[in-house]
Amino acid sequence: MTAELVRGQNHPLDRTRVEVRIAAGGPVVAGVTLGDEQGRLSGVEAVAHPGAPRRTGIEVPRQAAAEHRIAVDLDALPDAVHRVSVLLALPTGIGTLTTFGATAAPSVTVTGLDGAPLAGYTITGLGPESAVVALELYRRQGAWKVRAVGQGYADGLPAMLRDQGLPQAAELAAEIEEAVRQGHARAVPAPAPVTAGRSEQPGGGARAGAGPTAPPATERSDSGTTPATDGPAGVTDPAASGTGAGRDAATDPAAKPGPAAKAAPAAGSAAKSKAAPTPGRPVDYRHPERRSTPAPTAPEPAAGSTVPAAAPDSAPDGPPTPVAGDAAGWSMEERLYNQVWGMFEDLARSVAAYRSASDFAESRLEQELDRVLADPRNRLGTAADAARAAARDKHATLLTQARAALDRDLAQLTAESAVVEPALPPAFARWDNPVWHGHHAPQERPMALRLGDLHLPEVLDLRIPMLVRLPLERGLWIDSGPDSFLRGGADPEREYGRRELGSALIDGPPDEAALRRLAMDTAVAIAARLLAVHPAGDFTVQVIDPGGTAAPALAPLLQTGALPAAPPPGAKGVAAVLEGLIRRVDLVQMAVRSRAADALPPDLDIAEQLLIVHDFPHGFDDRALTQLRYLADEGPGVGVHLMLVADRAQAREYGPVLDPLWRSLLRITPVPDAHLADPWVGHAWTYEPPLVPRGSEVLRQVLGRVAAARRAARPADEHPPKRP
């Protein structure tokens, strides 16, 4: 049974090999300090951080992410270590968060190696703090315990390290920030080809285009597995495998690159084999659950014929021709859904392999340069220059080969995306897809809905559809706060472009008013998708807008009749809408439990409901807040879904009371923002909302067809049909 701790509470641990799992509302940096009985640190070597992720008995992640796993072996710690403190800090220039108070409260869970939770702690009450000591594992009379700490620091990582008695706190904090920044932005361009005479150029010239310096080679940062000391497990050289992979996919399933490495696996399936790949042959990294279309074979020429055989469409060893629906599934919709998820996973693993190979190249370069400088006889003279030049040339070669492998994977995924995108049904398609022009009300609900696009910095032009299953299992929070757009080097023209807001046209990042309008436009676009992909009359939308400021964004819904009437204003309007929905939730729950669907009142609309709450918490009193939390918890189970358009900073006065509400919602943003992580590697993906292209009338056309289909399916003198 999991022990839910509060600040200051402790709990005994019944084992010494554990994992510390972290979940936050945005990218955070995770680290560990090893202190003595008073919690003091012996030096920088007592801190495990992204720049030095491995200490004796400890392994921490190398990148900032919303979720982390830290591996801890308490028996392996030195005898002088009595306190193991888990630290969280917000990275600079990555994501949008600057304080923990601007997002959902982070949670930390101590689990066994099998994932069984032992103790958990949700760090509530944080405000302007940007660093926090989450919890500590401490030794008392030979036994280990866990204590919930929750000590925050408004001055960030340097203040937290300084408070633990580290004199070099500022320098170490800067080193950690640099390591995280390099790990986040490894969009390493291919270096120039190595040419004769490169080693004679000043500085070697081989680092041109090279990635930033990184610590030694890595394995999966959140797995707790033992890392390789000289290179990736099973692969002695990332370039030799032809994939640029810095880890062995046969032993680590999180390290499988994308579909472009299409050679035969060694000794059976590479995904199941525990042996190292056959020397000289690349590992087959194809997705184990995706079918590949074999290259057509050329027919044999007739006997005695002088006509040569036709060449196949693709080389036998080359990638297969992409085909839409090339995945398992009972229907084309399910096959396309699985194919999109396969592309998502392939891209995540391909970029992970490239980043790992880049890390390995950097680590190898540092080791070889250190080896040269270690011998005083080789520090000067032509021998030292030649050794440095050779190391840099080898480094450039490794990066070139790793980038070539990534480009090969990206080319295959780009070709597959070009085939899949036009074949997507309306629920999966972008607004600019021609499929919307022939849209009509479906007969049944689709299995998923597109909520936007995702991409990585290594390949800005390849977008992966973000598909979520229907019915929605959790509500949505569209963050309208000023901290929701990208910072730190984002290209405004590329990320935002020129956007039309009503009759106005803005350039670059929007101001607060424009951001609120964009947030409501995003809500309307998602609501329109939900209305369009459900059968006529099976989905309705209600809006809470106490101040009436959402009227311009709601115009398409109101003018087409998709929204029957404007939302009632003021606190009375808030209370009326909430009470009606709570009545529906309670009645449907009772009918389901009693198996008495026929007993529902005839005036009860049992269609699925989407409640859009604009400008939250304006117009909400304590009773309304309690009702909203009830709808967020109980509504999805009976078809009532919540979409909150809000700036969390405006609700800060409620403190931790609303933390469960924020945690229950999926946060998306009205402008591109890197705050979502994939479930395989943990990359920070940039999310782009599903806004309608500028000047397009497709939204009004689709909503007009939705309203017409609803009128045709339900005449004015009929009540909604009763369905359990």
XYZ file of C-alpha atoms in Angstrom:
724
model
C 0.000 0.000 0.000
C 1.333 3.428 -0.939
C 2.013 5.881 1.885
C 0.871 9.392 0.885
C 3.169 11.744 2.749
C 2.719 15.339 3.788
C 5.525 17.809 4.350
C 7.844 16.655 7.129
C 6.391 13.143 7.375
C 8.658 10.115 7.075
C 8.109 6.480 6.166
C 10.374 3.419 6.503
C 11.735 1.691 3.408
C 11.682 -2.099 3.288
C 14.246 -2.358 0.486
C 17.450 -0.656 -0.599
C 17.138 -0.709 -4.404
C 14.432 1.741 -5.381
C 13.383 4.177 -8.084
C 12.308 7.757 -7.532
C 9.683 8.698 -10.107
C 8.939 12.355 -10.763
C 5.941 13.878 -12.539
C 5.684 17.625 -13.107
C 3.555 19.991 -15.139
C 6.455 20.886 -17.438
C 10.119 20.181 -18.102
C 12.185 20.050 -14.912
C 15.783 19.153 -14.119
C 16.244 16.299 -11.654
C 19.328 15.749 -9.524
C 20.538 14.091 -6.338
C 22.896 15.241 -3.589
C 24.731 12.851 -1.257
C 25.175 14.396 2.176
C 26.579 13.407 5.538
C 24.634 13.149 8.788
C 24.106 16.929 8.809
C 23.226 16.976 5.107
C 26.479 18.723 4.128
C 28.118 17.891 0.821
C 31.756 16.917 0.529
C 32.104 18.672 -2.840
C 30.792 18.761 -6.385
C 31.446 15.020 -6.648
C 28.578 14.509 -4.183
C 26.041 15.858 -6.694
C 24.542 13.722 -9.481
C 23.155 15.997 -12.198
C 22.642 16.023 -15.998
C 26.287 16.937 -16.533
C 27.470 14.048 -14.328
C 24.508 11.681 -14.196
C 26.204 8.734 -12.510
C 27.592 8.552 -8.993
C 28.153 5.456 -6.912
C 24.701 3.959 -6.363
C 22.899 6.803 -8.176
C 21.852 7.504 -11.764
C 19.834 10.561 -12.773
C 18.422 11.699 -16.143
C 20.489 13.810 -18.505
C 17.742 16.043 -19.889
C 14.897 18.211 -18.693
C 11.536 16.481 -19.008
C 8.115 16.380 -17.378
C 8.688 12.846 -16.101
C 11.854 11.282 -14.675
C 13.078 8.095 -13.069
C 16.078 8.113 -10.749
C 17.738 4.794 -9.914
C 19.011 4.470 -6.325
C 20.995 1.593 -4.812
C 21.310 2.481 -1.134
C 23.595 -0.479 -0.358
C 26.138 0.781 -2.892
C 26.449 4.247 -1.330
C 29.617 5.134 0.579
C 29.459 4.740 4.345
C 29.834 8.497 4.784
C 26.556 9.166 2.937
C 23.571 9.423 5.269
C 21.199 11.628 3.248
C 20.148 11.285 -0.382
C 18.249 14.430 -1.382
C 16.185 14.577 -4.588
C 16.316 18.014 -6.207
C 14.041 19.565 -8.825
C 14.787 22.782 -10.705
C 13.217 24.612 -13.616
C 15.616 24.916 -16.571
C 16.408 28.284 -18.078
C 15.264 28.817 -21.675
C 13.537 25.426 -21.976
C 9.762 25.287 -21.866
C 7.676 28.128 -20.502
C 7.778 27.693 -16.739
C 9.692 30.119 -14.568
C 8.128 29.229 -11.206
C 6.607 26.056 -9.804
C 3.544 28.047 -8.816
C 2.632 28.501 -12.487
C 1.922 24.809 -13.065
C 0.470 21.767 -11.392
C 2.186 20.698 -8.195
C 4.982 18.210 -8.933
C 4.700 14.763 -7.418
C 7.468 12.388 -6.351
C 6.992 8.655 -5.766
C 9.455 6.130 -4.361
C 8.858 2.728 -5.972
C 10.436 -0.690 -6.032
C 12.231 -1.947 -9.110
C 8.975 -3.633 -10.152
C 7.192 -0.262 -10.143
C 5.220 -0.947 -6.968
C 4.814 2.412 -5.165
C 6.163 2.623 -1.626
C 5.665 6.283 -0.715
C 4.410 9.332 -2.569
C 4.511 13.067 -1.987
C 2.805 15.899 -3.875
C 4.692 19.165 -3.343
C 1.905 21.688 -2.794
C 2.113 25.305 -1.731
C 4.856 26.330 -4.148
C 4.747 29.853 -5.567
C 7.719 31.878 -6.849
C 10.163 29.023 -6.226
C 12.150 27.710 -9.193
C 14.037 24.977 -7.307
C 12.920 22.600 -4.589
C 14.288 19.780 -2.460
C 11.480 17.281 -3.028
C 12.323 14.520 -0.578
C 15.255 12.788 1.039
C 16.213 9.218 1.770
C 18.090 9.146 5.069
C 19.825 6.528 7.192
C 18.771 6.191 10.840
C 20.198 3.450 13.087
C 21.184 1.341 10.110
C 17.748 1.538 8.419
C 16.666 3.766 5.534
C 13.620 6.006 5.579
C 12.050 8.543 3.207
C 11.028 12.008 4.337
C 8.868 14.523 2.450
C 10.776 17.837 2.418
C 9.247 20.277 -0.076
C 11.761 23.059 0.642
C 11.591 25.605 -2.190
C 14.068 28.290 -3.272
C 12.990 31.418 -5.124
C 16.614 32.109 -6.109
C 16.817 28.827 -7.936
C 19.426 26.124 -8.185
C 22.437 28.128 -6.883
C 20.622 28.988 -3.655
C 19.541 25.385 -3.148
C 23.080 24.042 -3.599
C 24.532 26.804 -1.443
C 22.093 25.923 1.336
C 23.506 22.386 1.366
C 26.964 23.728 2.113
C 28.516 23.660 -1.339
C 30.987 26.537 -1.839
C 31.030 26.109 -5.636
C 27.223 26.358 -5.857
C 27.105 29.053 -8.555
C 29.678 27.346 -10.763
C 27.984 23.951 -10.470
C 24.557 25.464 -11.180
C 25.917 27.065 -14.336
C 27.443 23.730 -15.372
C 24.112 21.973 -14.847
C 22.226 24.594 -16.860
C 24.722 24.295 -19.706
C 24.490 20.489 -19.730
C 20.681 20.638 -19.809
C 20.709 23.250 -22.565
C 23.035 21.143 -24.674
C 21.001 18.025 -24.073
C 17.808 19.827 -25.101
C 19.051 21.452 -28.295
C 21.158 18.898 -30.088
C 20.028 19.783 -33.570
C 23.580 19.182 -34.764
C 24.097 20.060 -38.423
C 26.170 17.713 -40.499
C 29.794 18.844 -40.392
C 31.719 19.516 -43.527
C 33.255 16.424 -45.148
C 36.657 15.509 -43.852
C 39.214 16.467 -46.439
C 42.910 15.973 -46.729
C 44.783 18.677 -44.927
C 41.979 19.254 -42.362
C 44.367 18.406 -39.546
C 46.760 21.079 -40.724
C 44.116 23.808 -40.473
C 44.252 26.031 -37.395
C 42.209 24.454 -34.638
C 41.755 21.303 -36.663
C 38.585 22.633 -38.265
C 36.864 19.397 -37.350
C 34.562 20.868 -34.733
C 32.833 23.027 -37.301
C 29.216 22.021 -37.070
C 29.865 19.755 -34.129
C 27.386 19.532 -31.336
C 27.926 20.969 -27.903
C 30.196 19.232 -25.461
C 28.459 16.529 -23.430
C 29.570 14.167 -20.683
C 30.349 10.516 -21.426
C 28.021 8.232 -23.343
C 24.528 7.634 -22.027
C 21.938 4.965 -21.874
C 18.287 5.568 -21.085
C 18.362 8.293 -18.461
C 15.189 7.279 -16.692
C 15.582 3.522 -16.579
C 18.040 2.943 -13.794
C 20.007 0.513 -15.948
C 23.782 0.280 -15.667
C 25.406 2.466 -18.321
C 28.215 1.440 -20.588
C 31.585 2.815 -19.620
C 33.229 3.130 -23.014
C 30.376 3.036 -25.460
C 26.869 1.757 -26.091
C 26.116 -1.802 -25.030
C 26.337 -4.209 -27.925
C 27.616 -1.533 -30.314
C 31.283 -0.718 -30.098
C 31.061 2.215 -32.453
C 27.850 4.136 -33.259
C 29.041 4.767 -36.779
C 29.849 1.122 -37.436
C 26.242 0.034 -37.052
C 25.057 2.309 -39.795
C 22.328 3.719 -37.558
C 24.056 6.330 -35.453
C 22.639 4.570 -32.418
C 24.341 5.092 -29.099
C 22.687 2.083 -27.460
C 21.655 -1.491 -28.184
C 18.022 -1.891 -29.180
C 18.259 -5.615 -28.539
C 18.687 -5.049 -24.819
C 17.056 -1.636 -24.394
C 13.687 -1.265 -26.151
C 13.746 2.479 -25.634
C 16.702 2.828 -27.941
C 15.228 1.588 -31.225
C 15.754 4.097 -34.032
C 13.384 4.615 -36.896
C 12.456 2.571 -39.911
C 15.233 3.477 -42.292
C 17.716 0.880 -41.108
C 16.135 -1.975 -43.063
C 18.759 -4.698 -43.074
C 18.115 -8.253 -41.918
C 18.402 -8.828 -38.154
C 21.096 -11.057 -36.715
C 19.966 -14.473 -35.453
C 16.194 -13.856 -35.460
C 14.294 -10.765 -34.418
C 16.547 -7.942 -33.260
C 13.878 -6.772 -30.875
C 13.963 -10.089 -28.999
C 17.549 -11.251 -29.402
C 19.856 -10.788 -26.439
C 23.015 -11.341 -28.449
C 25.138 -8.624 -30.000
C 24.557 -7.977 -33.717
C 26.641 -9.806 -36.243
C 29.810 -7.806 -36.937
C 29.629 -5.891 -40.175
C 25.832 -6.107 -40.400
C 23.487 -3.365 -39.124
C 20.751 -4.155 -36.650
C 17.171 -4.256 -37.961
C 15.422 -1.488 -36.042
C 12.058 -1.762 -37.723
C 8.968 -1.289 -35.582
C 8.081 -4.822 -34.329
C 4.321 -4.244 -34.623
C 4.240 -2.488 -38.000
C 3.989 -4.345 -41.245
C 6.371 -3.456 -44.036
C 5.394 -3.512 -47.662
C 7.975 -5.677 -49.440
C 9.598 -4.344 -52.529
C 8.014 -5.880 -55.630
C 10.147 -8.424 -57.367
C 10.806 -8.132 -61.052
C 9.323 -10.883 -63.266
C 11.710 -13.338 -64.820
C 12.320 -12.632 -68.524
C 10.983 -15.212 -70.944
C 13.417 -17.873 -72.133
C 15.488 -16.580 -74.976
C 14.149 -13.047 -74.558
C 16.543 -10.169 -75.032
C 14.335 -7.726 -73.119
C 15.895 -6.977 -69.730
C 13.820 -7.532 -66.605
C 12.058 -4.479 -65.194
C 13.759 -2.888 -62.206
C 11.847 -3.083 -58.929
C 10.378 0.054 -57.385
C 12.973 0.005 -54.621
C 16.280 -1.667 -54.100
C 16.198 -4.978 -52.196
C 18.192 -3.490 -49.333
C 16.473 -0.098 -49.431
C 13.432 1.086 -47.473
C 10.012 -0.097 -48.696
C 7.632 2.209 -50.496
C 5.400 3.919 -47.883
C 1.749 2.917 -47.953
C -1.106 4.536 -46.008
C -2.622 2.089 -43.545
C 0.544 -0.016 -43.271
C -0.175 -1.191 -39.720
C -2.246 -3.763 -37.904
C -5.944 -3.118 -37.314
C -9.461 -4.254 -38.091
C -10.425 -1.133 -40.027
C -8.621 1.480 -42.088
C -9.209 4.004 -39.296
C -7.526 1.732 -36.751
C -4.654 0.962 -39.120
C -4.041 4.664 -39.752
C -4.199 5.358 -36.014
C -1.613 2.649 -35.310
C 0.534 3.851 -38.202
C 0.613 7.411 -36.867
C 1.622 6.119 -33.434
C 4.286 3.988 -35.077
C 5.674 7.063 -36.844
C 5.607 8.913 -33.525
C 7.632 6.185 -31.844
C 10.039 5.791 -34.793
C 10.854 9.506 -34.817
C 11.351 9.562 -31.036
C 13.743 6.628 -31.126
C 15.620 7.814 -34.220
C 16.322 11.205 -32.630
C 17.250 9.473 -29.356
C 19.767 7.329 -31.232
C 21.220 10.394 -32.956
C 21.547 12.322 -29.706
C 23.135 9.329 -28.036
C 25.597 8.918 -30.911
C 26.437 12.619 -30.700
C 27.045 12.251 -26.961
C 29.270 9.264 -27.604
C 31.290 11.200 -30.185
C 31.714 14.123 -27.784
C 32.710 11.813 -24.934
C 35.192 9.976 -27.111
C 36.742 13.250 -28.245
C 37.128 14.439 -24.651
C 38.668 11.147 -23.574
C 41.190 11.146 -26.409
C 42.152 14.779 -25.786
C 42.506 14.084 -22.066
C 44.690 11.099 -22.871
C 46.973 13.299 -24.968
C 47.230 15.972 -22.280
C 47.792 13.431 -19.503
C 51.354 12.758 -20.693
C 53.524 15.856 -20.233
C 55.771 14.699 -23.076
C 52.879 14.950 -25.568
C 51.559 18.365 -24.592
C 53.827 20.228 -26.968
C 55.244 19.554 -30.368
C 54.020 18.054 -33.595
C 53.012 14.742 -32.010
C 50.474 16.484 -29.769
C 49.087 18.506 -32.674
C 48.748 15.391 -34.795
C 46.969 13.507 -31.987
C 44.533 16.371 -31.436
C 43.830 16.659 -35.143
C 43.261 12.905 -35.439
C 40.835 12.968 -32.506
C 38.883 15.858 -33.994
C 38.759 14.220 -37.409
C 37.439 11.026 -35.860
C 34.869 13.065 -33.946
C 33.737 14.786 -37.143
C 33.480 11.450 -38.932
C 31.302 9.979 -36.189
C 28.994 12.998 -36.258
C 28.765 12.854 -40.030
C 27.822 9.191 -39.988
C 25.320 9.693 -37.166
C 23.691 12.567 -39.027
C 23.585 10.513 -42.217
C 21.755 7.724 -40.370
C 19.297 10.252 -38.905
C 18.727 11.844 -42.306
C 18.038 8.414 -43.768
C 15.415 7.742 -41.086
C 13.910 11.208 -41.517
C 13.674 10.784 -45.284
C 11.732 7.556 -44.806
C 9.431 9.100 -42.191
C 8.891 12.214 -44.317
C 7.922 10.070 -47.288
C 5.563 8.074 -45.088
C 4.019 11.258 -43.694
C 3.464 12.585 -47.216
C 1.465 9.440 -48.006
C -0.403 9.170 -44.703
C -1.543 12.792 -44.257
C -3.799 12.924 -47.368
C -5.360 9.572 -46.417
C -6.392 10.582 -42.883
C -10.110 10.739 -42.025
C -11.567 14.057 -40.799
C -11.024 13.210 -37.122
C -7.273 12.742 -37.776
C -6.811 15.415 -40.462
C -5.626 19.019 -40.308
C -8.057 21.781 -41.164
C -6.311 22.348 -44.507
C -6.946 18.750 -45.596
C -9.421 18.564 -48.530
C -11.317 15.814 -46.692
C -13.132 18.514 -44.707
C -14.736 19.973 -47.850
C -16.688 16.745 -48.354
C -17.447 16.238 -44.701
C -20.800 14.844 -43.612
C -22.131 13.674 -40.266
C -20.695 10.215 -39.453
C -22.764 7.240 -38.357
C -20.526 6.427 -35.412
C -17.920 8.096 -33.233
C -14.270 7.766 -34.368
C -11.668 6.104 -32.189
C -9.481 9.205 -31.791
C -9.258 12.941 -32.426
C -6.380 15.139 -33.587
C -5.579 17.775 -30.968
C -2.639 19.336 -32.816
C 0.826 18.523 -34.117
C 4.142 17.587 -32.492
C 7.708 18.079 -33.715
C 11.315 17.972 -32.503
C 14.071 20.575 -33.042
C 16.125 18.187 -35.208
C 13.413 18.160 -37.888
C 11.109 21.161 -37.789
C 9.279 20.302 -41.009
C 8.068 16.823 -39.967
C 4.892 17.071 -37.931
C 3.382 14.095 -36.123
C -0.381 14.246 -35.499
C -1.220 14.301 -31.798
C -4.095 11.809 -31.554
C -6.067 11.233 -28.345
C -8.596 8.456 -27.876
C -12.319 9.130 -27.739
C -14.266 9.453 -25.579
C -11.962 11.843 -23.777
C -10.738 10.340 -20.522
C -9.638 13.680 -19.080
C -10.460 17.305 -19.638
C -8.404 19.910 -21.462
C -6.738 23.051 -20.147
C -5.855 25.664 -22.762
C -3.274 27.846 -21.054
C -3.981 31.485 -21.874
C -1.297 32.871 -19.560
C 1.553 35.037 -20.856
C 4.081 32.323 -19.931
C 2.534 29.805 -22.351
C 4.531 30.804 -25.430
C 8.086 29.817 -26.266
C 11.051 31.730 -24.928
C 14.756 31.577 -25.240
C 15.733 31.717 -28.874
C 12.406 30.878 -30.541
C 12.084 32.320 -34.020
C 8.838 34.331 -33.869
C 8.361 34.425 -37.634
C 8.856 30.678 -37.930
C 6.961 29.662 -34.811
C 4.098 32.139 -34.972
C 4.167 33.788 -38.385
C 1.473 36.306 -39.171
C -1.852 35.476 -37.587
C -5.295 36.967 -38.110
C -7.235 37.866 -34.963
C -10.647 39.046 -36.057
C -9.864 41.954 -38.359
C -6.377 42.479 -36.928
C -3.167 40.915 -38.159
C -0.273 40.492 -35.738
C 3.374 39.622 -36.255
C 5.519 37.514 -33.950
C 4.589 36.441 -30.415
C 1.140 37.679 -29.313
C 0.544 40.013 -26.395
C -1.693 39.027 -23.481
C -4.950 40.114 -25.141
C -4.067 38.395 -28.399
C -2.996 35.294 -26.492
C -6.351 35.099 -24.725
C -8.087 35.407 -28.080
C -5.866 32.694 -29.562
C -6.673 30.447 -26.610
C -10.386 30.834 -27.209
C -9.907 30.308 -30.963
C -8.128 27.055 -30.113
C -11.024 26.015 -27.872
C -13.557 26.725 -30.625
C -11.480 24.837 -33.200
C -11.300 21.756 -30.951
C -14.990 22.015 -30.084
C -15.841 22.197 -33.780
C -13.807 19.053 -34.417
C -15.636 17.215 -31.653
C -19.018 18.301 -33.004
C -18.081 17.329 -36.557
C -16.764 13.829 -35.840
C -19.729 12.690 -33.713
C -23.068 11.531 -35.131
C -25.682 14.279 -35.404
C -27.141 15.076 -32.012
C -24.699 12.917 -30.067
C -22.471 15.786 -28.935
C -23.313 19.284 -27.721
C -21.346 22.263 -26.464
C -22.064 24.578 -23.545
C -20.070 27.684 -22.657
C -19.447 29.603 -19.438
C -18.345 33.163 -20.157
C -19.290 35.405 -17.211
C -17.790 38.553 -18.693
C -18.978 38.047 -22.262
C -15.445 38.568 -23.620
C -15.468 35.378 -25.702
C -18.186 36.590 -28.082
C -15.868 37.224 -31.087
C -14.326 33.751 -30.853
C -17.750 32.113 -30.370
C -19.175 33.783 -33.482
C -18.742 30.716 -35.765
C -20.613 28.507 -33.274
C -23.429 31.022 -32.747
C -23.903 32.124 -36.351
C -24.129 28.575 -37.675
C -26.435 27.375 -34.901
C -23.975 24.827 -33.557
C -24.254 26.713 -30.250
C -27.980 27.422 -29.764
C -27.630 30.593 -27.674
C -25.029 32.914 -26.247
C -23.736 31.904 -22.794
C -25.618 33.519 -19.898
C -23.551 36.294 -18.269
C -22.463 36.795 -14.686
C -22.301 34.554 -11.671
C -25.942 33.502 -12.143
C -25.107 32.179 -15.573
C -22.183 30.221 -14.130
C -24.407 28.681 -11.454
C -27.190 27.806 -13.921
C -24.896 25.951 -16.340
C -23.040 24.070 -13.596
C -26.210 23.009 -11.802
C -27.721 21.719 -15.038
C -24.650 19.637 -15.855
C -24.326 18.290 -12.304
C -27.978 17.256 -12.447
C -27.265 15.400 -15.669
C -24.191 13.676 -14.204
C -26.058 12.580 -11.078
C -29.103 11.286 -12.954
C -27.099 9.375 -15.544
C -24.879 7.850 -12.848
C -27.945 6.665 -10.939
C -29.530 5.297 -14.112
C -26.387 3.390 -15.023
C -25.966 1.931 -11.542
C -29.632 0.944 -11.367
C -29.804 -0.165 -14.997
C -32.821 2.066 -15.417
C -32.016 4.187 -18.461
C -35.719 4.360 -19.359
C -36.411 6.198 -16.106
C -34.465 9.300 -17.149
C -36.578 12.476 -17.362
C -37.752 13.288 -20.895
C -36.209 16.773 -20.758
C -32.713 15.455 -19.997
C -30.263 15.767 -22.874
C -28.136 12.649 -22.602
C -25.856 13.545 -25.530
C -22.185 13.953 -24.664
C -21.459 17.445 -23.379
C -18.425 19.678 -23.713
C -18.281 22.533 -21.213
C -16.006 25.385 -22.286
C -15.112 27.616 -19.337
C -13.630 30.922 -20.456
C -11.645 33.326 -18.298
C -11.606 31.034 -15.268
C -11.909 31.739 -12.284
C -13.767 34.996 -13.055
C -17.396 34.654 -11.897
C -16.741 31.591 -9.715
C -17.445 31.490 -6.000
C -16.459 28.677 -3.634
C -19.591 26.670 -4.440
C -19.002 26.981 -8.178
C -15.371 25.905 -7.758
C -16.469 22.779 -5.891
C -19.013 22.006 -8.610
C -16.412 22.444 -11.331
C -14.005 20.065 -9.587
C -16.840 17.562 -9.286
C -17.510 17.764 -13.019
C -13.816 17.330 -13.803
C -13.670 14.173 -11.673
C -17.042 12.540 -12.362
C -18.069 14.001 -15.706
C -15.883 12.053 -18.172
C -17.329 8.733 -16.986
C -20.845 9.771 -18.034
C -20.062 11.909 -21.070
C -19.485 15.391 -19.615
C -16.107 16.811 -20.590
C -14.388 19.981 -19.403
C -12.323 22.438 -21.430
C -10.797 25.158 -19.291
C -9.465 28.334 -20.949
C -7.515 29.946 -18.149
C -4.367 31.611 -16.896
C -3.335 29.727 -13.788
C -1.699 32.808 -12.308
C -5.141 34.407 -11.977
C -6.245 31.512 -9.756
C -3.168 31.615 -7.520
C -5.112 33.037 -4.604
C -6.837 29.673 -4.190
C -3.474 28.022 -3.454
C -3.294 24.232 -3.459
C -7.100 23.868 -3.456
C -7.144 23.828 -7.256
C -4.020 21.684 -7.711
C -6.075 18.490 -8.193
C -8.079 20.276 -10.889
C -4.993 21.372 -12.836
C -3.458 17.907 -12.541
C -6.604 16.258 -13.863
C -6.513 18.267 -17.108
C -4.311 17.858 -20.173
C -2.509 21.162 -20.692
C -2.223 22.478 -24.241
C -1.256 25.922 -25.464
C -2.599 28.290 -28.140
C 0.918 28.852 -29.520
C 3.832 26.432 -30.080
C 5.328 25.267 -26.808
C 7.668 22.407 -25.821
C 5.922 20.925 -22.789
C 4.790 17.442 -23.839
C 6.907 14.287 -23.551
C 6.644 11.007 -25.451
C 6.180 7.765 -23.462
C 9.234 5.979 -24.917
C 12.257 8.285 -24.605
C 10.956 11.390 -22.849
C 11.855 13.999 -25.481
C 10.361 17.456 -25.006
C 8.089 17.814 -28.054
C 6.876 21.149 -29.365
C 3.083 21.192 -29.510
C 1.208 23.238 -32.137
C -2.544 23.842 -31.736
C -5.066 22.864 -34.473
C -5.962 26.390 -35.566
C -7.797 27.060 -38.816
C -5.627 28.552 -41.611
C -5.908 32.280 -42.074
C -8.738 33.296 -44.383
C -10.250 29.802 -44.526
C -14.009 29.346 -44.241
C -13.755 25.629 -43.579
C -14.700 26.009 -39.901
C -17.985 27.793 -40.654
C -18.778 25.376 -43.469
C -18.254 22.352 -41.252
C -20.258 23.850 -38.384
C -23.053 24.747 -40.812
C -23.235 21.119 -41.945
C -23.215 19.972 -38.311
C -26.147 22.238 -37.459
C -28.064 21.147 -40.596
C -27.495 17.469 -39.793
C -28.684 18.043 -36.244
C -31.894 19.710 -37.450
C -32.516 16.910 -39.917
C -31.924 14.210 -37.316
C -34.102 15.823 -34.634
C -37.146 17.826 -35.662
C -38.047 20.739 -33.442
C -41.038 18.972 -31.882
C -39.085 15.923 -30.778
C -37.088 15.389 -27.649
C -33.569 13.969 -27.778
C -33.564 10.184 -28.155
C -32.984 8.190 -25.006
C -29.848 6.070 -25.021
C -28.284 4.537 -21.912
